[in-house]
PDB file of C-alpha atoms in Angstrom:
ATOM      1  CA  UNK A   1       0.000   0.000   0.000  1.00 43.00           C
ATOM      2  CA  UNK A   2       1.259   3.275  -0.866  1.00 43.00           C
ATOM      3  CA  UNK A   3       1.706   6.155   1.262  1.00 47.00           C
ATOM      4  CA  UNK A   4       1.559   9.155  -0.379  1.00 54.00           C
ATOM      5  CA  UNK A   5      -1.084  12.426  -0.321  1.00 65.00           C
ATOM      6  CA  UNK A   6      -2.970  11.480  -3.081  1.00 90.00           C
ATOM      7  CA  UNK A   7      -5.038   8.739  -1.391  1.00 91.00           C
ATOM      8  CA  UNK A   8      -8.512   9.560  -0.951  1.00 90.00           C
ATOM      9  CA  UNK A   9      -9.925   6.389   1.257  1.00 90.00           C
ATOM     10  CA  UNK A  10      -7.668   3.853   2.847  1.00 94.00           C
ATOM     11  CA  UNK A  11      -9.346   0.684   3.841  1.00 95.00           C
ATOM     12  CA  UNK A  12      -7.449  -1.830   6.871  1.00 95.00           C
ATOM     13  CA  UNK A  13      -8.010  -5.341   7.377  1.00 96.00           C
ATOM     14  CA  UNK A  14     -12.351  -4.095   7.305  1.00 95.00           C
ATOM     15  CA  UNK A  15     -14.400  -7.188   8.730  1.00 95.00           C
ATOM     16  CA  UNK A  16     -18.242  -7.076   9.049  1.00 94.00           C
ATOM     17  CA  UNK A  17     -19.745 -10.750  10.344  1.00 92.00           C
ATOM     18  CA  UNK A  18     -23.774 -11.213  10.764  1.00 91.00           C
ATOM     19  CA  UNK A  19     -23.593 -13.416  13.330  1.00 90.00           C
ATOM     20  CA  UNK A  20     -21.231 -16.757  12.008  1.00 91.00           C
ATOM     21  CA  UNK A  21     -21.429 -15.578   8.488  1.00 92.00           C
ATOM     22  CA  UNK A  22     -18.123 -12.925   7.103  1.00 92.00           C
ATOM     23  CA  UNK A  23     -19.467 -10.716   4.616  1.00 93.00           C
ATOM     24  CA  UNK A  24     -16.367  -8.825   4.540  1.00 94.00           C
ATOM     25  CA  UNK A  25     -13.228 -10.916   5.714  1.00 94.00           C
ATOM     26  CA  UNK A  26      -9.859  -8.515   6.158  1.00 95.00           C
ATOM     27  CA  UNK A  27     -10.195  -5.831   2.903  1.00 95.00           C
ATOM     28  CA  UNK A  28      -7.390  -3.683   2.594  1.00 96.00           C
ATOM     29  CA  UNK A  29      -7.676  -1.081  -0.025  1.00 94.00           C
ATOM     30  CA  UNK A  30      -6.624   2.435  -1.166  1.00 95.00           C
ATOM     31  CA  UNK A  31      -8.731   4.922  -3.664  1.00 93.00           C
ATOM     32  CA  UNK A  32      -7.542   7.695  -5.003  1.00 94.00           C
ATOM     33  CA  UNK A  33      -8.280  11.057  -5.339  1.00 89.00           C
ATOM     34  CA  UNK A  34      -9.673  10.792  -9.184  1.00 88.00           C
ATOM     35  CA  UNK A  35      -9.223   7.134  -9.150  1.00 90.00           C
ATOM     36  CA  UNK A  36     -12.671   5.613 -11.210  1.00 86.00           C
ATOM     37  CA  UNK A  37     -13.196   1.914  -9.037  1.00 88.00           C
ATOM     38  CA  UNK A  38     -15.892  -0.747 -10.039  1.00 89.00           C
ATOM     39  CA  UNK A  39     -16.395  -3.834  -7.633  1.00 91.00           C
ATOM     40  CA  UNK A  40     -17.397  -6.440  -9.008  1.00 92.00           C
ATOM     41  CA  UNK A  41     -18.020  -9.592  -7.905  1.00 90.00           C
ATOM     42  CA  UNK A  42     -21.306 -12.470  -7.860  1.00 91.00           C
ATOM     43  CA  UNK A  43     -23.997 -11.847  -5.993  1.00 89.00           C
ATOM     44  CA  UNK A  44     -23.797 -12.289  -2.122  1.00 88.00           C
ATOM     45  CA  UNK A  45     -20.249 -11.819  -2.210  1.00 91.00           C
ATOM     46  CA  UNK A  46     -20.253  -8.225  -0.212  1.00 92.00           C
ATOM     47  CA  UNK A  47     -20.137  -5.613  -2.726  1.00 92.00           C
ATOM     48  CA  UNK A  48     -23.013  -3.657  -1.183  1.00 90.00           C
ATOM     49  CA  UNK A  49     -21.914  -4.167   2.692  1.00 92.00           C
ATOM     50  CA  UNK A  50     -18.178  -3.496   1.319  1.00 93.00           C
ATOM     51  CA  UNK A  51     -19.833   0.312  -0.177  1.00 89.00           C
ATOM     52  CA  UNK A  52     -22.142   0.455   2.560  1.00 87.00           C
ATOM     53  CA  UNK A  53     -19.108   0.280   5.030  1.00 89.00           C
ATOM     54  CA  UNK A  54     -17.672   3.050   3.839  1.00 87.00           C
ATOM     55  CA  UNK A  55     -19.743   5.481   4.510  1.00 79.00           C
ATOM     56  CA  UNK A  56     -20.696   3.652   8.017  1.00 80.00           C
ATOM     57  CA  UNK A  57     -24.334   2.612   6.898  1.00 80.00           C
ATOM     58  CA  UNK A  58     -23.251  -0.920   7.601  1.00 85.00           C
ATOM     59  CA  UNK A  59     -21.206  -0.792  10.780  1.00 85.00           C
ATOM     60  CA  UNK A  60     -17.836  -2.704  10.219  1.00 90.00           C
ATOM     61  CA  UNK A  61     -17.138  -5.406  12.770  1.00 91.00           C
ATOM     62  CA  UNK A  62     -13.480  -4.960  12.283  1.00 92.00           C
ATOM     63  CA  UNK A  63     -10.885  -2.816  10.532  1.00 92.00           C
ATOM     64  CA  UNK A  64     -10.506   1.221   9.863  1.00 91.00           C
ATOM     65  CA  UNK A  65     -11.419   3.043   7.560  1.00 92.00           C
ATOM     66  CA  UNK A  66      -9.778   6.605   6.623  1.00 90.00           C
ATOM     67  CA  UNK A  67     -11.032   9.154   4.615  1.00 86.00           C
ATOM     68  CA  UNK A  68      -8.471  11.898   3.814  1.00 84.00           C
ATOM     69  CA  UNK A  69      -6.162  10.238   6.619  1.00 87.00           C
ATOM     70  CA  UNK A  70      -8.418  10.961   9.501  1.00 84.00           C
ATOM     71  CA  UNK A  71     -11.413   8.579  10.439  1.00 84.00           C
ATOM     72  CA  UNK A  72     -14.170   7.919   8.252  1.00 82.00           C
ATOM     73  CA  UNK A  73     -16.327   8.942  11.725  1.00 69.00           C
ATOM     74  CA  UNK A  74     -15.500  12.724  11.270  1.00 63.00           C
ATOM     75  CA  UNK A  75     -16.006  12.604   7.394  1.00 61.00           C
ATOM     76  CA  UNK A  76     -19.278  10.722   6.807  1.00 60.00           C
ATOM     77  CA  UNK A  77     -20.912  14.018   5.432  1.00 61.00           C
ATOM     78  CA  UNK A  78     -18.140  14.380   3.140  1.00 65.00           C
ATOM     79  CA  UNK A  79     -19.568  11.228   1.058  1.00 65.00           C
ATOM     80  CA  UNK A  80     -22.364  10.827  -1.730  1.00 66.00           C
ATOM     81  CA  UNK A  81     -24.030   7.502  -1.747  1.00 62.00           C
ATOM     82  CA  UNK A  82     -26.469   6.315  -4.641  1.00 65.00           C
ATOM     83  CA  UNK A  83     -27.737   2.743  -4.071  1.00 60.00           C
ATOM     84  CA  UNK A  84     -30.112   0.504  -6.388  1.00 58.00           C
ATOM     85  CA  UNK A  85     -33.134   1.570  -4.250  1.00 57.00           C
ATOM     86  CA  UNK A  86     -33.194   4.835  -3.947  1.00 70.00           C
ATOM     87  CA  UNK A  87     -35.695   5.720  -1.553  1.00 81.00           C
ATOM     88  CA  UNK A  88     -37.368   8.783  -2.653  1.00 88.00           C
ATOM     89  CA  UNK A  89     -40.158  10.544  -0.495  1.00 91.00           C
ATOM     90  CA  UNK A  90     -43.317   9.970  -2.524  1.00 92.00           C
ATOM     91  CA  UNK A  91     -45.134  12.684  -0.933  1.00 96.00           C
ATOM     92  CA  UNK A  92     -42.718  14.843  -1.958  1.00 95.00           C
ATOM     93  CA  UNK A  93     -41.516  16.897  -5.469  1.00 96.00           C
ATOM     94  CA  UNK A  94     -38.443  16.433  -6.790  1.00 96.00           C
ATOM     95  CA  UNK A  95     -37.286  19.728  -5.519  1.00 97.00           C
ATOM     96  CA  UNK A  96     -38.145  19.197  -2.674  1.00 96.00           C
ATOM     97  CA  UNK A  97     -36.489  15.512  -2.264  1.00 94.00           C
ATOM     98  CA  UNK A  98     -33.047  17.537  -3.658  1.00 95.00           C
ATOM     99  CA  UNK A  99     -32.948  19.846  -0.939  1.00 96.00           C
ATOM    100  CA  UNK A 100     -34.027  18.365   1.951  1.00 93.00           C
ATOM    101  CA  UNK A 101     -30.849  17.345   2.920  1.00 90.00           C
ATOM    102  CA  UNK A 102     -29.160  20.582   2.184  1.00 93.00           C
ATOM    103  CA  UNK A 103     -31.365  22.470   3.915  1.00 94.00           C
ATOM    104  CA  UNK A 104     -31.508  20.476   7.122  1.00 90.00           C
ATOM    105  CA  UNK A 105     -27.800  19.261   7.337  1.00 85.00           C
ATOM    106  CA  UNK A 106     -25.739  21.764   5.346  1.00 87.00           C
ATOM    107  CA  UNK A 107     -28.028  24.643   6.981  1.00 92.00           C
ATOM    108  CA  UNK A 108     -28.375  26.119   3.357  1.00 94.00           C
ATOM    109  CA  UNK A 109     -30.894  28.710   2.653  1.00 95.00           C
ATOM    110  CA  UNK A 110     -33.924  27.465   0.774  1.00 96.00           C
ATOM    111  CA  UNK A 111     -33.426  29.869  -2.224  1.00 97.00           C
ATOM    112  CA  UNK A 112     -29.791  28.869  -2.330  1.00 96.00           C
ATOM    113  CA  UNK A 113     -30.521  25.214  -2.380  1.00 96.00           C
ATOM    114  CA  UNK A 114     -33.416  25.163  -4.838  1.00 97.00           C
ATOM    115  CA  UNK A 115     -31.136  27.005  -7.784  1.00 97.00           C
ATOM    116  CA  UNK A 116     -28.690  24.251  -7.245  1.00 96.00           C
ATOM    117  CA  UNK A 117     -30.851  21.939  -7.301  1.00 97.00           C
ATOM    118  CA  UNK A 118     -32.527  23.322 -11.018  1.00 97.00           C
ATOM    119  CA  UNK A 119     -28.808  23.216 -11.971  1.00 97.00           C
ATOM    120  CA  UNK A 120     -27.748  20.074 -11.369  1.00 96.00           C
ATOM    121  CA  UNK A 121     -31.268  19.254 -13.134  1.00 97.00           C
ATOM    122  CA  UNK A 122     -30.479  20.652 -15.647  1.00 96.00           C
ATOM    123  CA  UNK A 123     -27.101  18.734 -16.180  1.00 95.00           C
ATOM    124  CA  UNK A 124     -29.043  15.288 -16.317  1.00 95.00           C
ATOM    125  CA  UNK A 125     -31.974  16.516 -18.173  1.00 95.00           C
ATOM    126  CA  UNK A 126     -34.788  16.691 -16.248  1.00 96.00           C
ATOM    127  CA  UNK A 127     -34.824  20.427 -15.091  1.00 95.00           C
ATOM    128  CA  UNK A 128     -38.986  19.982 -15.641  1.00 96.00           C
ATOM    129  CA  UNK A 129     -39.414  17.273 -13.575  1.00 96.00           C
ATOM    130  CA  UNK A 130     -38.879  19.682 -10.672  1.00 96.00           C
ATOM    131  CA  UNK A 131     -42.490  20.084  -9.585  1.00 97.00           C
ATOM    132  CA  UNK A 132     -43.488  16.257 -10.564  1.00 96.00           C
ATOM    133  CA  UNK A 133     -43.506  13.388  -7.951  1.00 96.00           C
ATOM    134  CA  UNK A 134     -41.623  10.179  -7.917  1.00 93.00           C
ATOM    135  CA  UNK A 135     -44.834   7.990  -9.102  1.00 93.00           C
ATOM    136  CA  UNK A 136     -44.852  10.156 -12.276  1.00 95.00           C
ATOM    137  CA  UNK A 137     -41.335   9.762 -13.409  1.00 93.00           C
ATOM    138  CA  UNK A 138     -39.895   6.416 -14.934  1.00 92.00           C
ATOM    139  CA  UNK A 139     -37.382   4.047 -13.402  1.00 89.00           C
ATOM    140  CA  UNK A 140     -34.533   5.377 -14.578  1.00 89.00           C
ATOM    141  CA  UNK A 141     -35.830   9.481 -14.552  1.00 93.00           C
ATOM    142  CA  UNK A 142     -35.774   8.216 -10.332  1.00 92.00           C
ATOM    143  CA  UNK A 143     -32.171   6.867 -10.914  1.00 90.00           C
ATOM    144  CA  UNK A 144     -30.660  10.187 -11.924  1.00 92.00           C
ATOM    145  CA  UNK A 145     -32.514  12.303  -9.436  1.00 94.00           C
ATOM    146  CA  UNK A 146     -30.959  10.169  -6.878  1.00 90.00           C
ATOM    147  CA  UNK A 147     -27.801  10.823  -8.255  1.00 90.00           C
ATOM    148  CA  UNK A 148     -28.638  14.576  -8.232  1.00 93.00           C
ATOM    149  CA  UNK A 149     -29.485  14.530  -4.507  1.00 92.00           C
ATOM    150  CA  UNK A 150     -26.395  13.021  -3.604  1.00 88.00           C
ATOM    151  CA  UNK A 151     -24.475  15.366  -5.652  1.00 91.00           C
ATOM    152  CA  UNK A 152     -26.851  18.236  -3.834  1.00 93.00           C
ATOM    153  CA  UNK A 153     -24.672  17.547  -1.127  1.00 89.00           C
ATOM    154  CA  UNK A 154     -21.398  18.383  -2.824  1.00 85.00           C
ATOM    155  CA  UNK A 155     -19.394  15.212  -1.587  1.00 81.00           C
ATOM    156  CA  UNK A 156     -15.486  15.046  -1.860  1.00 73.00           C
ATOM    157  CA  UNK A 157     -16.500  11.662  -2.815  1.00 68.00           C
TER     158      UNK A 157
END
């Protein structure tokens, strides 16, 4: 493993067990900063707990993991997470699923976070789907607009 400032997220010896079974048995990895990575691997074999490790929605049973050198703990926020379900709030518009989370977490003013939010729209096509609801928008329209709200967030990663 290399040592020098360029690494982004630096995985040791990560474990997670569910009760006798090892999802995750000693990783060690490194990613870095503008590094593309694809796991890959059959199904069952702990691609999802491995990604959902990282960002501590799947507490590790073992291991560390460091983000920037310091403890993924203080950096969670720092990290954009899309997964294959992407859980938007049905009740609520597109907009409004985008800036929930800035809003509430970042502490960004409402104004502020709803012209992101059209921008970064705009960048995957669907600046007027803003105003619709999830149940009107295909599969994949659902796909991108999670990808938007992560992004909303302006991760590192």
């Amino acid at each position: 493993m290399t040592t020098n400032g360029d690494v982004l997220i630096r995985v040791e010896n990560l474990q997670k067990a569910f009760g006798d079974f090892h999802a995750l048995n000693g990783i060690t990895e490194e990613i870095h900063k503008g590094e593309v990575v694809v796991i890959i691997g059959p199904s069952g074999s702990g691609k999802s707990t491995f990604l959902r490790s990282l960002n501590l929605l799947e507490v590790p049973t073992g291991g560390h993991i460091y983000f920037e050198g310091v403890d993924i703990n203080k950096h969670r926020q720092k990290m954009g997470m899309v997964f294959q379900h992407f859980n938007l709030f049905p009740h609520k518009t597109i907009l409004e699923n985008i800036t929930l989370a800035p809003i509430k977490l970042l502490k960004k003013d409402k104004a502020e976070a709803e012209k992101e939010a059209r921008v970064l729209l705009k960048r995957v096509g669907l600046e007027e789907k803003a105003d619709s609801y999830p149940s009107q928008l295909s599969g994949g329209q659902k796909q991108r607009i999670a990808i938007v709200r992560s992004l909303a967030m302006n991760p590192d990663v």
